[in-house]
mmCIF file with all atom_site columns, C-alpha atoms in Angstrom:
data_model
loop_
_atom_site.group_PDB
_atom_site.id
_atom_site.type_symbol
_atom_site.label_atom_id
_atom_site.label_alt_id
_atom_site.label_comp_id
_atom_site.label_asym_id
_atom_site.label_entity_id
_atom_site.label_seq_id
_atom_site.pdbx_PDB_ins_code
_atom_site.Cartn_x
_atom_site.Cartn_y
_atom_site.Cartn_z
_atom_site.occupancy
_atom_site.B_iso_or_equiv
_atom_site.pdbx_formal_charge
_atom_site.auth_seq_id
_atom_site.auth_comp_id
_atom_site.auth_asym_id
_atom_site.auth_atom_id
_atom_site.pdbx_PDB_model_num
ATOM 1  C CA . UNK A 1 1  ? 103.634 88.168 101.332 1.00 47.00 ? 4  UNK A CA 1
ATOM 2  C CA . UNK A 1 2  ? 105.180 85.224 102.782 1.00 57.00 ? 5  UNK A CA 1
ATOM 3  C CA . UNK A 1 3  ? 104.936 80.942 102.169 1.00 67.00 ? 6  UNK A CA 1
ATOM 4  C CA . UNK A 1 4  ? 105.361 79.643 105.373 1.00 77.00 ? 7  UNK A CA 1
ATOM 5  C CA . UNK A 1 5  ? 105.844 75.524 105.314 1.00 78.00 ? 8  UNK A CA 1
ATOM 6  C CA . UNK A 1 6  ? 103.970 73.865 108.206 1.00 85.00 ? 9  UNK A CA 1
ATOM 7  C CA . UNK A 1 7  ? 103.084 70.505 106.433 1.00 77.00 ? 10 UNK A CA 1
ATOM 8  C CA . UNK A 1 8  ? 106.221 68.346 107.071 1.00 78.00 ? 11 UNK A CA 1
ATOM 9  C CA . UNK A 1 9  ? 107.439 69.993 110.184 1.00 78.00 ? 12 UNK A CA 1
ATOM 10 C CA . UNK A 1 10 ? 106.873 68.536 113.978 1.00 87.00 ? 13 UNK A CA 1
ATOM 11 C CA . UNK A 1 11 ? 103.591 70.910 114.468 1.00 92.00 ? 14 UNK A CA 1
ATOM 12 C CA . UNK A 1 12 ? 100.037 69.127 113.876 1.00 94.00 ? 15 UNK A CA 1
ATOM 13 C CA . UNK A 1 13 ? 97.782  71.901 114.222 1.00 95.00 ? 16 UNK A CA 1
ATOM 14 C CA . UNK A 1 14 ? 97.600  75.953 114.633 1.00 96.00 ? 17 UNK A CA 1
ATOM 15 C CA . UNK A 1 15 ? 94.909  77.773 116.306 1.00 98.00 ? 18 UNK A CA 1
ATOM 16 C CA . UNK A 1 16 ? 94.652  81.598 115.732 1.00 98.00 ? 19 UNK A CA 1
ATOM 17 C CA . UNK A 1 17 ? 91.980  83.177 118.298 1.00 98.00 ? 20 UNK A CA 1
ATOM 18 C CA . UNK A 1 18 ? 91.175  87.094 117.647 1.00 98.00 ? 21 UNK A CA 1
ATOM 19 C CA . UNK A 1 19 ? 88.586  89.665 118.654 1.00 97.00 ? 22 UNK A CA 1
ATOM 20 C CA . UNK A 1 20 ? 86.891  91.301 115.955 1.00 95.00 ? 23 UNK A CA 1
ATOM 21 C CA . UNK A 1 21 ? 87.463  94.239 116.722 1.00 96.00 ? 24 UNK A CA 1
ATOM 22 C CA . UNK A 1 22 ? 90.049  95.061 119.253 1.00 97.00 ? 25 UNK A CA 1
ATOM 23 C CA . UNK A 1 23 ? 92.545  97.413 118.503 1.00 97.00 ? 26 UNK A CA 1
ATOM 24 C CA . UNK A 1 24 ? 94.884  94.652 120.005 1.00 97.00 ? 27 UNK A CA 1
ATOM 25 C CA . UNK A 1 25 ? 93.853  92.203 117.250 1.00 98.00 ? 28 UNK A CA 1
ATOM 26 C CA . UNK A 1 26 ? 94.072  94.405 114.169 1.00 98.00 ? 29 UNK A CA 1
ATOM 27 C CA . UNK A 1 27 ? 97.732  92.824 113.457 1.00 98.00 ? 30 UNK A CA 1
ATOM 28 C CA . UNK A 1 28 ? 96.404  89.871 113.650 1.00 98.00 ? 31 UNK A CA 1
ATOM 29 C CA . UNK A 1 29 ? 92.997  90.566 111.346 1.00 98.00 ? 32 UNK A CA 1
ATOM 30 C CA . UNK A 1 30 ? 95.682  92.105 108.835 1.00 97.00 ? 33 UNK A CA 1
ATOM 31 C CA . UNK A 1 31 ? 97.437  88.582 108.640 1.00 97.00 ? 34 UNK A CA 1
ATOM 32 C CA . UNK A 1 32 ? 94.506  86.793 108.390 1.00 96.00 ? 35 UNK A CA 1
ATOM 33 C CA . UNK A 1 33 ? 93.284  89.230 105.640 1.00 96.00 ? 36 UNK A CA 1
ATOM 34 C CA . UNK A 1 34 ? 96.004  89.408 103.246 1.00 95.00 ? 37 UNK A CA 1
ATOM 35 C CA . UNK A 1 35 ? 98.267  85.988 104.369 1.00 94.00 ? 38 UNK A CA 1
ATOM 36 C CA . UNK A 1 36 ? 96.243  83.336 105.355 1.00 93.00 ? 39 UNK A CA 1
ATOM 37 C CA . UNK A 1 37 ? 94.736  81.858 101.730 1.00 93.00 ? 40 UNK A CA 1
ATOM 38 C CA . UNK A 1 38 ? 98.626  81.963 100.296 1.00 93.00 ? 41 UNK A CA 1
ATOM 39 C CA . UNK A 1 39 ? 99.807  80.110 103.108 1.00 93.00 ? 42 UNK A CA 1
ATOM 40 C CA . UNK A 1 40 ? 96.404  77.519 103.327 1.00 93.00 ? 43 UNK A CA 1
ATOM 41 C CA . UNK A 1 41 ? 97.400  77.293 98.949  1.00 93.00 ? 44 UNK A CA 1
ATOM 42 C CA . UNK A 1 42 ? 101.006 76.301 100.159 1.00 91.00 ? 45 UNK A CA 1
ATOM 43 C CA . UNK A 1 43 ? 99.738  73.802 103.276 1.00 92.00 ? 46 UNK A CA 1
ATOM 44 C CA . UNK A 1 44 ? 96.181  72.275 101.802 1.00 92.00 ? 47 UNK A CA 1
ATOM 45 C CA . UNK A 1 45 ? 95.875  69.901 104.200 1.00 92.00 ? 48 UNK A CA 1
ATOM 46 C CA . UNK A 1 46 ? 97.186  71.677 107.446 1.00 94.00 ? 49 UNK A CA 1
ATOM 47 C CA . UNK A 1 47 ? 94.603  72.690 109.803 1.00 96.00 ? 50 UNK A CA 1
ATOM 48 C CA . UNK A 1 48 ? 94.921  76.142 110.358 1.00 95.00 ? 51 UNK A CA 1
ATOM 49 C CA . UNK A 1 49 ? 91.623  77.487 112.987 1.00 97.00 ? 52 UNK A CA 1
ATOM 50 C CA . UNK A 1 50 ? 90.783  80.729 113.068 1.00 97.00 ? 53 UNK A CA 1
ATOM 51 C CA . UNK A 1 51 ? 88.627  81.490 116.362 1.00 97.00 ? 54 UNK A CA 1
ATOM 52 C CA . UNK A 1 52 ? 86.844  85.187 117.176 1.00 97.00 ? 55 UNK A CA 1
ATOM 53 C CA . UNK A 1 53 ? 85.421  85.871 119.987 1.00 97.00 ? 56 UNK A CA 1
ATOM 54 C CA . UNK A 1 54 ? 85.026  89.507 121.184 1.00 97.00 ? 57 UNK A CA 1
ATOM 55 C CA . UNK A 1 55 ? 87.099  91.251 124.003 1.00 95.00 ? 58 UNK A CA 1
ATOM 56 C CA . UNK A 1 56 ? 89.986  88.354 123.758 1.00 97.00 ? 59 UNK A CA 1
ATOM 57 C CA . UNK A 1 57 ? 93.723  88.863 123.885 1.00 97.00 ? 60 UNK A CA 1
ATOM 58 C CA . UNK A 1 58 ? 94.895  87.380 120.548 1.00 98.00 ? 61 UNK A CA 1
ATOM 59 C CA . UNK A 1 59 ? 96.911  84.285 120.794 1.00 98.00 ? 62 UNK A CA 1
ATOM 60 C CA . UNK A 1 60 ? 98.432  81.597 118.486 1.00 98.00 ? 63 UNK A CA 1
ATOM 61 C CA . UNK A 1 61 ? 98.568  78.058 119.420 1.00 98.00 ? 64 UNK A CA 1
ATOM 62 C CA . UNK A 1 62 ? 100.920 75.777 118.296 1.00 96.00 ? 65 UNK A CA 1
ATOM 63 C CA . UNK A 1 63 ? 100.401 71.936 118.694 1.00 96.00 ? 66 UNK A CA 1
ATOM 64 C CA . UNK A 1 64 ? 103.035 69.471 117.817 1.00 95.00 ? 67 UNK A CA 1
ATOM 65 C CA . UNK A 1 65 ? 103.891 65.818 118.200 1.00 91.00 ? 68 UNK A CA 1
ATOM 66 C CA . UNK A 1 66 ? 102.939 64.048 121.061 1.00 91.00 ? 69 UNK A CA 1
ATOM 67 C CA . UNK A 1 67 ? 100.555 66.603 122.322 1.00 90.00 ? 70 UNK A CA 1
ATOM 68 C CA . UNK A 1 68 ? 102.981 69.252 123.286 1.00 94.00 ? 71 UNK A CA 1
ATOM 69 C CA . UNK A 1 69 ? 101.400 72.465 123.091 1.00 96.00 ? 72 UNK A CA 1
ATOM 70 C CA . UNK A 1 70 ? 103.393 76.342 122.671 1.00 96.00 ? 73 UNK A CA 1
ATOM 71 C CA . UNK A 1 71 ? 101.025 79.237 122.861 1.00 97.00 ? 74 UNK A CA 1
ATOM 72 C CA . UNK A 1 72 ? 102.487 83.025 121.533 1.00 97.00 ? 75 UNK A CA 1
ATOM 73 C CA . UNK A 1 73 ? 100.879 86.267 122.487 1.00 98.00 ? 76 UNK A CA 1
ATOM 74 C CA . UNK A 1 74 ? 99.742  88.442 119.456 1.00 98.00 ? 77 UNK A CA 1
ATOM 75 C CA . UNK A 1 75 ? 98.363  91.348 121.607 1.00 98.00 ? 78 UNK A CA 1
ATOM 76 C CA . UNK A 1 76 ? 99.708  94.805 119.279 1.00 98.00 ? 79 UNK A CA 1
ATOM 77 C CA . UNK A 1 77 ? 101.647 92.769 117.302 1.00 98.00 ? 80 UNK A CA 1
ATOM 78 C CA . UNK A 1 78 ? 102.032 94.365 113.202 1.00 97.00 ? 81 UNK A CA 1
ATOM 79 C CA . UNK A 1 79 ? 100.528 92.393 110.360 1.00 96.00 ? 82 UNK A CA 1
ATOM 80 C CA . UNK A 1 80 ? 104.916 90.848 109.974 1.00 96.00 ? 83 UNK A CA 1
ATOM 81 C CA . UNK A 1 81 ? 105.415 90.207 113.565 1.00 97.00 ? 84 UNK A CA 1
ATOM 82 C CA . UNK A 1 82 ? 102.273 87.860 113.541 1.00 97.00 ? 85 UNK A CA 1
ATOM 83 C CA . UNK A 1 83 ? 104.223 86.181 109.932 1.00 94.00 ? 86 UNK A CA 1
ATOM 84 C CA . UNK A 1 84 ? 107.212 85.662 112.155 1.00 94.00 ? 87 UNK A CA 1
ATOM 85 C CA . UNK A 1 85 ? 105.806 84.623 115.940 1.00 96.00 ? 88 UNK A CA 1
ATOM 86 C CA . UNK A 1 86 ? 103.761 81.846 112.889 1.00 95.00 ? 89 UNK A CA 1
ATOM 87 C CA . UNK A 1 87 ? 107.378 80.950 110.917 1.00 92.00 ? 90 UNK A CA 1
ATOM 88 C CA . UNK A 1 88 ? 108.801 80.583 114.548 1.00 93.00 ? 91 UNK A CA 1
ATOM 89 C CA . UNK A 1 89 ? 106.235 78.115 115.529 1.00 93.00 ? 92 UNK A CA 1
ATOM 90 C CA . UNK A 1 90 ? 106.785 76.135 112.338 1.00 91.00 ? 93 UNK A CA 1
ATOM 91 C CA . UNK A 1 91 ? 110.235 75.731 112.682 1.00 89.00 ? 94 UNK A CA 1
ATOM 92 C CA . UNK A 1 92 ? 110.745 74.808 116.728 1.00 77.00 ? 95 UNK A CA 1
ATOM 93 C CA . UNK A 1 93 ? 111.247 71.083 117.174 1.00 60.00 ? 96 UNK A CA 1
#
């Protein structure tokens, strides 16, 4: 398990969007299964959105100051790689 800090850093918000049940997204449903209430303990007030909808590619968005926006691909990503494209995000500037 990993503590990622987002509260404090340049990024506002972080949008997670997943299908169900896409082999694509299973990564993804794997991070949000067995990460997402330590790091939402270690970032209370962050808002962290978690969006399904069936048949999408899986995607994390990143919004920082200012509006700027990064978006990362999660499509077949492992349960880790989805940790580090999210501890990426948190740390760009």
């Amino acid at each position: 398990m990993m503590s990622v800090k987002l509260a404090g850093t340049a990024l506002r918000e972080v949008r997670i969007h997943l299908c169900q049940k896409s082999p694509a997204s299973a990564g993804v449903r794997a991070f949000i299964e067995n990460d997402y209430v330590a790091i939402k303990k270690a970032n209370p007030q962050f808002p962290i959105l978690i969006r399904e909808a069936s048949g999408i590619v899986p995607r994390i968005f990143a919004r920082y100051e200012h509006g700027v926006e990064k978006v990362a691909t999660l499509e077949n990503l492992s349960r880790e790689k989805v940790q580090s494209t999210l501890a990426n995000l948190a740390a760009r500037v």
